[in-house]
Amino acid sequence: MTGMSKLPQDVVHEILVALSDFSTLAAAIRTCKSFYDAFQVHSKLVTHAVLRKASGPALLHAKRLDHFICIVVESPNMALPRNLPADEFFESDAWKLTRDVAMRMESRGGDVQILEDTFSLRHKDRTSLISKLDVIERLRFHRAVYRYWICHEILKHDMLREPGEDDEEDEDGNDVDGNVDPVVLGGSTSDELFELIEICTFLKAMEVWQCRTTSTSPAPYVPFWTSVDPGQLAQSLETRQTCTDYDNGVGYHDVISLAARKLLHALAIPNDRIAQAYPKTILDAVCGADSRCSRCQVVHGNELYGQTNMHLLAGMLVAADEGSLLPGLLPRNRYELQLLYNHLLQNGPPISSDVVVGEMIAMDTDGAGADEETWSFDDWYCLDCIRELYRQRFMRWWREKKQKNGAPTQDDCWYGYNCRTMTHKTSHAAKLNHLCKPTRGDAPNIAPAHVAAAASLSYRDALSLSHTCKAARALPLEPALHTIVLDRSTKQLITFKDFLLAMPSRPLFLRSLVITKNVTWDMDDLLDKVASAVADILERALKLEQFNCGSIRELSNADPRIGTSLVSLQKLTHLTLLDGGLETSITATTLKSPRIEQLTIDMLSRGNRLTFVSFYGKIARYSRLQSLSISKMYDTITIPVPPQTDIVIPSLRTLALHSTYIPLSLASTMFPNVTNITFTNARHFPSVHRPELDPAEVATCWPTLQEAHIDARDLALWPIASRVRWLDLDVLRGGDSHQAIHAVNRTDPRVLSCAYTTEAANLFWKRLPLIALSLRFLDLKLLELSSYPRGCIQERVLKHLSRFHALTALFLCVRAFHQPNDLDAEIISIAKGLGRRNAKLQFVGVSFTDGRTMREDHPVWEEELQSSRWFFVRRSDECDLASLQDLPTNMGLSVRNYMYKADYDAPDWAKRLPTIA
């Protein structure tokens, strides 16, 4: 120590005052005489400097605590003094710092530092085990803890001492237990009282957490009315053992917090300020407050768990929680759970959940039975995702642990973790291995009705539903949120929003959301509330793939977050926006999702004109787009002259244009691989400019086209020339029969559907049998028979639907003003007539309905289908009609569906009909 002895006295002094605790100080002054001499000269200054470092920044409060405890120890049965010494006493020479006082204060300072490190880890910076509180935050924390500690000692003294003459009573004769107020809290500022309330919350939360680390119960008994001994809590956190003693509490509901709140009320602090979120009073800033879970991408701030704070899971997930996360019915296998609990709570230190989580993350993901999802130590996960990790790997972890511990090999039960016998028969549970997937039977089946109901119920009602049957209880409720259809009222939407956002992870299960017009039709004064609910859902449902909503223009104007959220969704594949405006087209063309497959835009009214490139050019960015439907854009989009463009969307297969004009040649150039086309303009947009067609345009079309749905009135505007499997002419009147004949001649369809009238000008049906040589199926609606007397319906039908050489099936829906007197006889007579006049006809379906209240473009309603009668046409060897055989309606409708979908180029398509019928 020769070098140390030569140091100047001022340097030695600086070294001594920089020491952090008294043990180091004692060792230093015993190692070198120069250190000892320097300490003797400035002993008071050095000891007070070391004391400040050992006790923390709130030295005055630490002194007051030690002084009070000395009074209690010396006179345990005396009533407490009404006032403790003033601050000047502890700063003057009257307060003596002895060796015992120094050691006690240093010990308490270490306990408070342990609590500070824990507080910082949980609420300030989850990445550091050492406190990251700044100087001001440390002062607030230490000051509040010492105040709390004094209050705890006061309450403990009042509970343990013998009642005596010094006890006071209030005016009603009740014991006064308010010594906390005048002795400790009197004169405190509102900020200091808020700090104390936050410390009360923190210490009680940590006591509950510590008790859970050594308990099998998910909710161990921790009396909420008792105060917490900060010293014992710090030691239990340090040693990971429960050291708190509930007998040291007092029999009142959180007396310390209530006393502080009472003083805040006396200071006229409003209730909403008193109830502000913890721990905002102590901390000025939080590191990582906007951090997201690496798996679910939900903002959880410091409630995320990684390598640094994974040990906190020990008090979050106890053994009972872990057992409940086993798959299937294993949580009800008492034999297996007892083995699991015995392993987790072994004779030595229990195996906490953080150890289990670490081992599950480190498991080999390439082995047999491994899950596909990847987990990493470098990522941060929320508690919900940690539970999902348990659901994926905990059974495998426990099975491998049993094998390593020498458990005998058992045969797998056929029904695996879904075995019901293991839940009530211990011998079966012990004989076979149930930690395996079922090879017989299925996982519990959740009925679709339960799934739909659970999604729209309140959280309490959804929990009640989970107790109605084994299937509903076996799986969590969140998967029921995968596909949601809101179709009743605005109240249903708001209720669903509250249920969905009740838990942070719940919106992430939502994949498809449909909001029908029943919800958005009549919002009135609720518009802002409904728009806000939709925006809240879209902001949180980060994994939403399909969205369908009406009145989107009103909703987007009421809450712009709707458009912003839709644009930012990264996994969106299907988007339907109805009753929109200019902002709707902007939203639809600026989506950031690279997965857009289906896009439907329905406009409410004409907006500002858009250039062709600004609209279709942006849609061309969606490289996976397969279906595009545009309605009511009218002539909003300017068409280039001449109609040529470099924009191509080769992925598109389905194109629908309703009241939206685009030249046929331009459409076939932009969408070269379309298989399904719909074009209806004239009925709703009669003023559309119809340019003269170039003769070459008639031949310009799609070689891949399979289905064409074109209003007969638009055939002059869009003369489809490709061969198709199915041609739908919508409504065919006499004035359009000439264009319809040319369309059938060019397309040569196998299936033809339309609604038609029987006026004399309609020449279509006279020419159709001569040109539709490949026609296999007719699906027709007969309209406007009001002018024909009873008994003429059959005549008109048979006159038009005759001499089809290849027709195999025919369905006729007659919407008549006059119903026949004998409906069954009329239907049979029509079916026989059709069978006689069409040599290859095998199946006939006829439906009669009252057409007086139906529009011509109404589709065939479900009621019309279900009321139809179907027949199989039996023929003699000469192909003449022999008889009609009645078919069940559902069988006939199966034939109808098959004829729409059949591959008529396949040689065996007709052979499948008898198996269907």
Coordinates of C-alpha atoms in Angstrom, one line a residue, residues 246-644:
Y246 CA -50.0 -11.5 6.4
D247 CA -50.3 -11.2 10.2
N248 CA -48.4 -8.0 10.0
G249 CA -51.2 -6.3 8.2
V250 CA -54.2 -4.4 9.5
G251 CA -57.9 -5.2 9.3
Y252 CA -58.9 -2.3 7.0
H253 CA -59.2 -2.0 3.2
D254 CA -55.9 -0.5 2.1
V255 CA -55.7 2.1 4.8
I256 CA -52.7 3.9 3.5
S257 CA -54.1 4.4 0.1
L258 CA -57.5 5.5 1.5
A259 CA -55.8 7.9 3.9
A260 CA -53.9 9.6 1.0
R261 CA -57.1 9.7 -1.1
K262 CA -59.0 11.3 1.7
L263 CA -56.4 14.1 1.9
L264 CA -56.5 14.6 -1.8
H265 CA -60.3 15.0 -1.6
A266 CA -59.7 17.6 1.1
L267 CA -57.4 19.4 -1.3
A268 CA -60.3 19.6 -3.8
I269 CA -58.6 17.3 -6.3
P270 CA -61.2 15.9 -8.8
N271 CA -62.0 12.2 -8.7
D272 CA -60.9 11.6 -12.3
R273 CA -57.5 13.0 -11.5
I274 CA -57.2 10.8 -8.4
A275 CA -58.1 7.7 -10.5
Q276 CA -55.5 8.4 -13.3
A277 CA -53.6 5.5 -14.8
Y278 CA -50.7 4.1 -12.8
P279 CA -47.7 4.8 -12.8
K280 CA -47.9 8.2 -14.5
T281 CA -47.2 10.2 -11.2
I282 CA -43.7 8.9 -10.6
L283 CA -42.4 8.5 -14.2
D284 CA -41.9 11.4 -16.6
A285 CA -41.1 9.1 -19.6
V286 CA -41.3 5.4 -20.5
C287 CA -38.8 3.7 -22.7
G288 CA -40.6 1.7 -25.5
A289 CA -44.1 2.8 -24.7
D290 CA -45.1 2.2 -28.3
S291 CA -43.3 -1.2 -28.7
R292 CA -45.2 -3.9 -30.5
C293 CA -45.3 -7.6 -29.9
S294 CA -43.0 -9.4 -32.4
R295 CA -45.7 -11.9 -33.2
C296 CA -49.1 -10.2 -33.2
Q297 CA -47.9 -6.6 -33.8
V298 CA -50.1 -5.2 -31.1
V299 CA -48.8 -2.3 -29.1
H300 CA -48.1 -3.5 -25.5
G301 CA -45.4 -1.1 -24.4
N302 CA -43.5 -2.6 -21.4
E303 CA -46.0 -5.5 -21.1
L304 CA -43.7 -7.5 -23.4
Y305 CA -41.4 -10.3 -22.4
G306 CA -38.0 -11.2 -23.7
Q307 CA -34.6 -12.4 -22.4
T308 CA -34.2 -9.5 -20.0
N309 CA -37.5 -9.7 -18.1
M310 CA -38.6 -13.3 -18.9
H311 CA -38.4 -14.1 -15.2
L312 CA -41.5 -11.9 -14.6
L313 CA -43.6 -14.7 -16.2
A314 CA -43.1 -16.7 -13.0
G315 CA -45.8 -14.7 -11.4
M316 CA -47.9 -14.4 -14.5
L317 CA -48.3 -18.0 -15.4
V318 CA -48.5 -20.5 -12.5
A319 CA -48.7 -24.2 -12.7
A320 CA -52.5 -24.2 -13.0
D321 CA -52.4 -21.7 -15.8
E322 CA -49.8 -23.9 -17.6
G323 CA -51.9 -27.0 -17.2
S324 CA -55.0 -25.2 -18.6
L325 CA -53.1 -24.5 -21.8
L326 CA -52.6 -28.1 -22.8
P327 CA -54.6 -29.1 -25.9
G328 CA -58.0 -30.8 -26.1
L329 CA -59.3 -32.4 -22.9
L330 CA -55.9 -32.8 -21.2
P331 CA -56.7 -30.0 -18.7
R332 CA -59.3 -32.3 -17.3
N333 CA -57.0 -35.3 -17.0
R334 CA -56.4 -35.2 -13.2
Y335 CA -53.8 -38.0 -13.3
E336 CA -51.6 -36.2 -16.0
L337 CA -52.0 -32.9 -14.3
Q338 CA -50.8 -34.3 -10.9
L339 CA -47.7 -35.7 -12.6
L340 CA -47.1 -32.3 -14.2
Y341 CA -47.6 -30.4 -11.0
N342 CA -45.3 -32.7 -9.1
H343 CA -42.6 -32.1 -11.7
L344 CA -43.0 -28.3 -11.7
L345 CA -43.3 -28.0 -7.9
Q346 CA -40.4 -30.4 -7.1
N347 CA -38.7 -30.6 -3.7
G348 CA -36.1 -28.1 -4.7
P349 CA -36.9 -24.7 -6.2
P350 CA -40.0 -24.9 -8.4
I351 CA -39.7 -24.8 -12.1
S352 CA -41.1 -21.4 -13.0
S353 CA -42.9 -20.6 -16.2
D354 CA -40.0 -18.5 -17.5
V355 CA -37.8 -21.6 -17.5
V356 CA -40.4 -23.5 -19.3
V357 CA -40.9 -20.8 -21.9
G358 CA -37.1 -20.6 -22.5
E359 CA -36.9 -24.4 -23.1
M360 CA -39.9 -24.3 -25.4
I361 CA -38.4 -21.5 -27.5
A362 CA -35.2 -23.5 -27.7
M363 CA -37.0 -26.7 -28.9
D364 CA -36.0 -28.1 -32.3
T365 CA -38.5 -27.0 -34.9
D366 CA -37.4 -29.6 -37.4
G367 CA -38.2 -32.7 -35.3
A368 CA -41.2 -35.0 -35.6
G369 CA -44.3 -33.3 -34.4
A370 CA -42.8 -29.8 -34.4
D371 CA -44.9 -26.9 -35.1
E372 CA -44.4 -24.6 -38.1
E373 CA -44.2 -21.3 -36.3
T374 CA -40.8 -19.9 -35.3
W375 CA -40.1 -18.4 -31.9
S376 CA -36.9 -16.5 -31.0
F377 CA -35.1 -15.4 -27.9
D378 CA -34.3 -12.1 -29.6
D379 CA -38.0 -11.2 -30.0
W380 CA -40.5 -9.6 -27.5
Y381 CA -43.8 -11.3 -27.0
C382 CA -47.0 -10.3 -25.2
L383 CA -48.7 -12.5 -22.6
D384 CA -51.4 -13.7 -25.1
C385 CA -48.7 -14.8 -27.6
I386 CA -46.8 -16.6 -24.7
R387 CA -50.0 -18.5 -24.0
E388 CA -50.1 -19.4 -27.7
L389 CA -46.6 -20.7 -27.4
Y390 CA -47.8 -23.0 -24.6
R391 CA -50.7 -24.2 -26.8
Q392 CA -48.3 -25.1 -29.6
R393 CA -45.4 -26.7 -27.6
F394 CA -46.2 -27.3 -24.0
M395 CA -47.6 -30.8 -24.6
R396 CA -44.5 -31.7 -26.5
W397 CA -42.3 -30.2 -23.8
W398 CA -43.9 -32.2 -21.1
R399 CA -43.8 -35.5 -23.1
E400 CA -40.0 -35.0 -23.7
K401 CA -39.5 -34.2 -20.0
K402 CA -41.2 -37.4 -19.0
Q403 CA -39.0 -39.4 -21.4
K404 CA -35.8 -37.8 -20.0
N405 CA -36.9 -38.5 -16.4
G406 CA -37.2 -42.2 -17.2
A407 CA -40.9 -42.5 -17.4
P408 CA -42.0 -46.0 -18.9
T409 CA -42.9 -46.0 -22.5
Q410 CA -46.7 -46.3 -23.0
D411 CA -48.8 -47.0 -26.0
D412 CA -50.6 -44.0 -27.5
C413 CA -54.3 -43.7 -26.9
W414 CA -56.3 -43.7 -30.2
Y415 CA -58.1 -40.6 -29.2
G416 CA -55.0 -38.8 -27.9
Y417 CA -55.6 -35.5 -26.1
N418 CA -59.3 -35.6 -27.0
C419 CA -59.9 -38.8 -25.1
R420 CA -63.0 -38.4 -22.9
T421 CA -62.3 -41.6 -20.9
M422 CA -59.1 -40.2 -19.3
T423 CA -61.2 -37.4 -17.7
H424 CA -63.1 -39.8 -15.4
K425 CA -61.2 -43.1 -15.4
T426 CA -57.8 -42.9 -13.7
S427 CA -56.7 -46.4 -14.7
H428 CA -57.1 -45.5 -18.3
A429 CA -55.3 -42.2 -17.9
A430 CA -52.4 -44.0 -16.2
K431 CA -52.2 -46.9 -18.7
L432 CA -52.0 -45.1 -22.0
N433 CA -50.2 -42.0 -23.3
H434 CA -52.5 -39.1 -24.0
L435 CA -49.8 -36.6 -24.9
C436 CA -50.4 -37.2 -28.6
K437 CA -52.6 -36.2 -31.5
P438 CA -55.8 -38.2 -32.1
T439 CA -55.7 -41.0 -34.7
R440 CA -59.4 -41.7 -34.3
G441 CA -62.3 -39.3 -33.8
D442 CA -62.0 -35.6 -34.4
A443 CA -61.3 -32.5 -32.3
P444 CA -64.4 -31.2 -30.6
N445 CA -66.7 -29.8 -33.2
I446 CA -68.0 -26.3 -32.7
A447 CA -71.4 -25.8 -34.3
P448 CA -71.6 -22.9 -36.8
A449 CA -74.5 -21.5 -34.9
H450 CA -72.3 -21.3 -31.8
V451 CA -69.4 -19.7 -33.7
A452 CA -71.7 -17.0 -35.2
A453 CA -73.4 -16.3 -31.8
A454 CA -70.2 -16.1 -29.8
A455 CA -68.8 -13.5 -32.1
S456 CA -71.5 -11.0 -31.5
L457 CA -72.2 -11.6 -27.8
S458 CA -70.9 -9.6 -24.9
Y459 CA -67.8 -11.0 -23.2
R460 CA -69.9 -12.2 -20.3
D461 CA -72.5 -13.9 -22.5
A462 CA -69.7 -15.4 -24.6
L463 CA -68.3 -17.0 -21.5
S464 CA -71.7 -18.3 -20.6
L465 CA -72.0 -19.9 -24.0
S466 CA -68.7 -21.7 -23.5
H467 CA -70.4 -23.6 -20.7
T468 CA -73.3 -24.9 -22.8
C469 CA -71.5 -27.9 -24.3
K470 CA -68.2 -29.7 -24.5
A471 CA -67.5 -28.4 -28.0
A472 CA -67.9 -24.8 -27.0
R473 CA -65.8 -25.3 -23.8
A474 CA -63.0 -27.2 -25.5
L475 CA -61.7 -24.3 -27.7
P476 CA -61.1 -20.6 -27.0
L477 CA -63.7 -18.2 -28.1
E478 CA -61.4 -16.1 -30.3
P479 CA -61.5 -18.4 -33.4
A480 CA -65.2 -17.6 -33.7
L481 CA -64.1 -14.1 -34.7
H482 CA -62.6 -15.3 -37.9
T483 CA -65.6 -14.4 -40.1
I484 CA -68.1 -11.9 -38.9
V485 CA -71.3 -10.8 -40.7
L486 CA -73.1 -7.8 -39.0
D487 CA -76.6 -7.7 -40.6
R488 CA -79.1 -6.6 -37.9
S489 CA -78.6 -3.0 -36.7
T490 CA -76.2 -0.3 -35.7
K491 CA -76.5 -1.4 -32.1
Q492 CA -75.1 -4.8 -33.1
L493 CA -72.1 -3.1 -34.7
I494 CA -71.3 -1.1 -31.6
T495 CA -71.8 -4.1 -29.3
F496 CA -69.5 -6.2 -31.4
K497 CA -66.9 -3.4 -31.4
D498 CA -66.9 -3.3 -27.6
F499 CA -66.6 -7.1 -27.4
L500 CA -63.8 -7.2 -30.0
L501 CA -61.7 -4.6 -28.3
A502 CA -62.2 -5.9 -24.8
M503 CA -58.9 -7.8 -25.1
P504 CA -55.8 -6.6 -27.1
S505 CA -55.3 -9.9 -28.9
R506 CA -59.0 -10.4 -29.9
P507 CA -59.0 -8.1 -33.1
L508 CA -56.1 -10.2 -34.5
F509 CA -58.4 -13.2 -35.0
L510 CA -60.6 -11.2 -37.3
R511 CA -60.1 -12.1 -40.9
S512 CA -63.4 -11.2 -42.6
L513 CA -65.8 -8.5 -41.7
V514 CA -69.1 -7.8 -43.6
I515 CA -71.3 -4.8 -42.6
T516 CA -74.5 -5.0 -44.5
K517 CA -77.0 -2.3 -45.4
N518 CA -79.2 -3.2 -42.5
V519 CA -76.5 -1.7 -40.3
T520 CA -75.7 1.3 -42.4
W521 CA -79.1 2.1 -43.9
D522 CA -80.6 4.4 -41.3
M523 CA -77.8 5.8 -39.1
D524 CA -79.2 9.3 -38.5
D525 CA -77.8 10.7 -35.3
L526 CA -75.6 7.6 -34.8
L527 CA -73.5 8.3 -37.9
D528 CA -70.5 9.6 -35.9
K529 CA -70.7 6.7 -33.4
V530 CA -71.0 4.1 -36.1
A531 CA -68.1 5.6 -38.1
S532 CA -65.9 5.7 -35.0
A533 CA -66.7 2.1 -34.2
V534 CA -65.8 1.0 -37.8
A535 CA -62.6 3.0 -37.6
D536 CA -61.6 1.5 -34.2
I537 CA -62.1 -2.0 -35.5
L538 CA -60.1 -1.4 -38.7
E539 CA -57.2 0.2 -36.7
R540 CA -56.9 -2.8 -34.4
A541 CA -57.7 -5.7 -36.9
L542 CA -54.2 -5.7 -38.4
K543 CA -54.7 -9.2 -39.9
L544 CA -58.0 -8.4 -41.6
E545 CA -58.2 -10.0 -45.1
Q546 CA -61.7 -9.3 -46.3
F547 CA -63.8 -6.2 -45.7
N548 CA -67.3 -5.4 -47.1
C549 CA -69.2 -2.3 -46.1
G550 CA -72.1 -0.1 -47.3
S551 CA -72.6 3.7 -47.0
I552 CA -68.8 4.0 -47.2
R553 CA -69.0 7.6 -48.4
E554 CA -70.9 8.8 -45.3
L555 CA -68.8 6.8 -42.9
S556 CA -65.5 7.9 -44.4
N557 CA -66.5 11.6 -44.3
A558 CA -67.6 11.2 -40.7
D559 CA -64.3 9.5 -39.7
P560 CA -61.3 9.8 -42.1
R561 CA -59.5 7.0 -40.1
I562 CA -61.6 4.5 -42.0
G563 CA -59.9 5.2 -45.3
T564 CA -56.5 5.6 -43.7
S565 CA -56.8 2.2 -42.0
L566 CA -58.0 0.4 -45.1
V567 CA -55.0 1.8 -47.0
S568 CA -52.6 0.6 -44.4
L569 CA -53.9 -3.0 -44.0
Q570 CA -51.0 -5.2 -45.2
K571 CA -52.9 -8.5 -45.5
L572 CA -56.1 -7.3 -47.2
T573 CA -57.2 -9.5 -50.1
H574 CA -60.9 -8.8 -50.7
L575 CA -62.3 -5.2 -50.5
T576 CA -65.9 -4.2 -51.2
L577 CA -66.9 -0.5 -50.8
L578 CA -70.5 0.3 -51.5
D579 CA -72.3 3.7 -51.9
G580 CA -69.0 5.5 -52.2
G581 CA -67.8 8.8 -53.6
L582 CA -64.5 10.2 -55.0
E583 CA -62.7 9.4 -51.7
T584 CA -63.8 5.7 -52.2
S585 CA -62.0 5.5 -55.6
I586 CA -58.9 7.1 -54.0
T587 CA -58.9 4.6 -51.2
A588 CA -59.4 1.7 -53.6
T589 CA -56.5 2.8 -55.8
T590 CA -53.9 3.5 -53.0
L591 CA -54.1 0.3 -51.0
K592 CA -50.7 -0.8 -49.6
S593 CA -51.5 -4.5 -49.4
P594 CA -49.6 -6.6 -51.9
R595 CA -52.2 -9.3 -51.7
I596 CA -55.3 -7.7 -53.3
E597 CA -57.3 -10.3 -55.2
Q598 CA -60.8 -8.9 -55.3
L599 CA -61.9 -5.3 -55.6
T600 CA -65.5 -4.0 -55.7
I601 CA -66.2 -0.3 -56.0
D602 CA -69.8 1.0 -56.0
M603 CA -70.3 4.7 -56.4
L604 CA -73.3 6.6 -54.9
S605 CA -73.2 9.5 -57.4
R606 CA -71.0 11.0 -60.1
G607 CA -67.9 12.7 -58.8
N608 CA -65.0 14.6 -60.3
R609 CA -63.7 13.2 -63.6
L610 CA -60.7 10.9 -63.3
T611 CA -58.2 10.3 -66.0
F612 CA -57.9 6.8 -67.4
V613 CA -54.3 6.3 -66.3
S614 CA -54.9 7.7 -62.7
F615 CA -57.6 5.1 -62.1
Y616 CA -56.8 2.0 -64.0
G617 CA -53.0 2.7 -63.9
K618 CA -53.0 2.5 -60.1
I619 CA -55.2 -0.6 -60.1
A620 CA -52.7 -2.3 -62.3
R621 CA -50.3 -2.2 -59.4
Y622 CA -52.2 -5.0 -57.8
S623 CA -50.3 -7.9 -59.4
R624 CA -52.6 -10.5 -57.8
L625 CA -55.9 -9.0 -58.7
Q626 CA -58.3 -11.6 -60.0
S627 CA -61.7 -10.0 -59.7
L628 CA -62.7 -6.3 -60.4
S629 CA -66.2 -4.9 -60.2
I630 CA -67.0 -1.3 -60.8
S631 CA -70.5 0.2 -60.5
K632 CA -72.0 3.6 -61.2
M633 CA -68.8 5.2 -62.4
Y634 CA -70.8 6.3 -65.5
D635 CA -68.6 8.4 -67.7
T636 CA -66.5 9.7 -64.7
I637 CA -63.4 8.1 -66.2
T638 CA -62.2 9.7 -69.3
I639 CA -61.6 7.3 -72.2
P640 CA -58.5 7.9 -74.3
V641 CA -59.0 8.8 -78.0
P642 CA -58.2 6.6 -79.9
P643 CA -59.1 3.9 -77.4
Q644 CA -55.6 2.5 -76.8

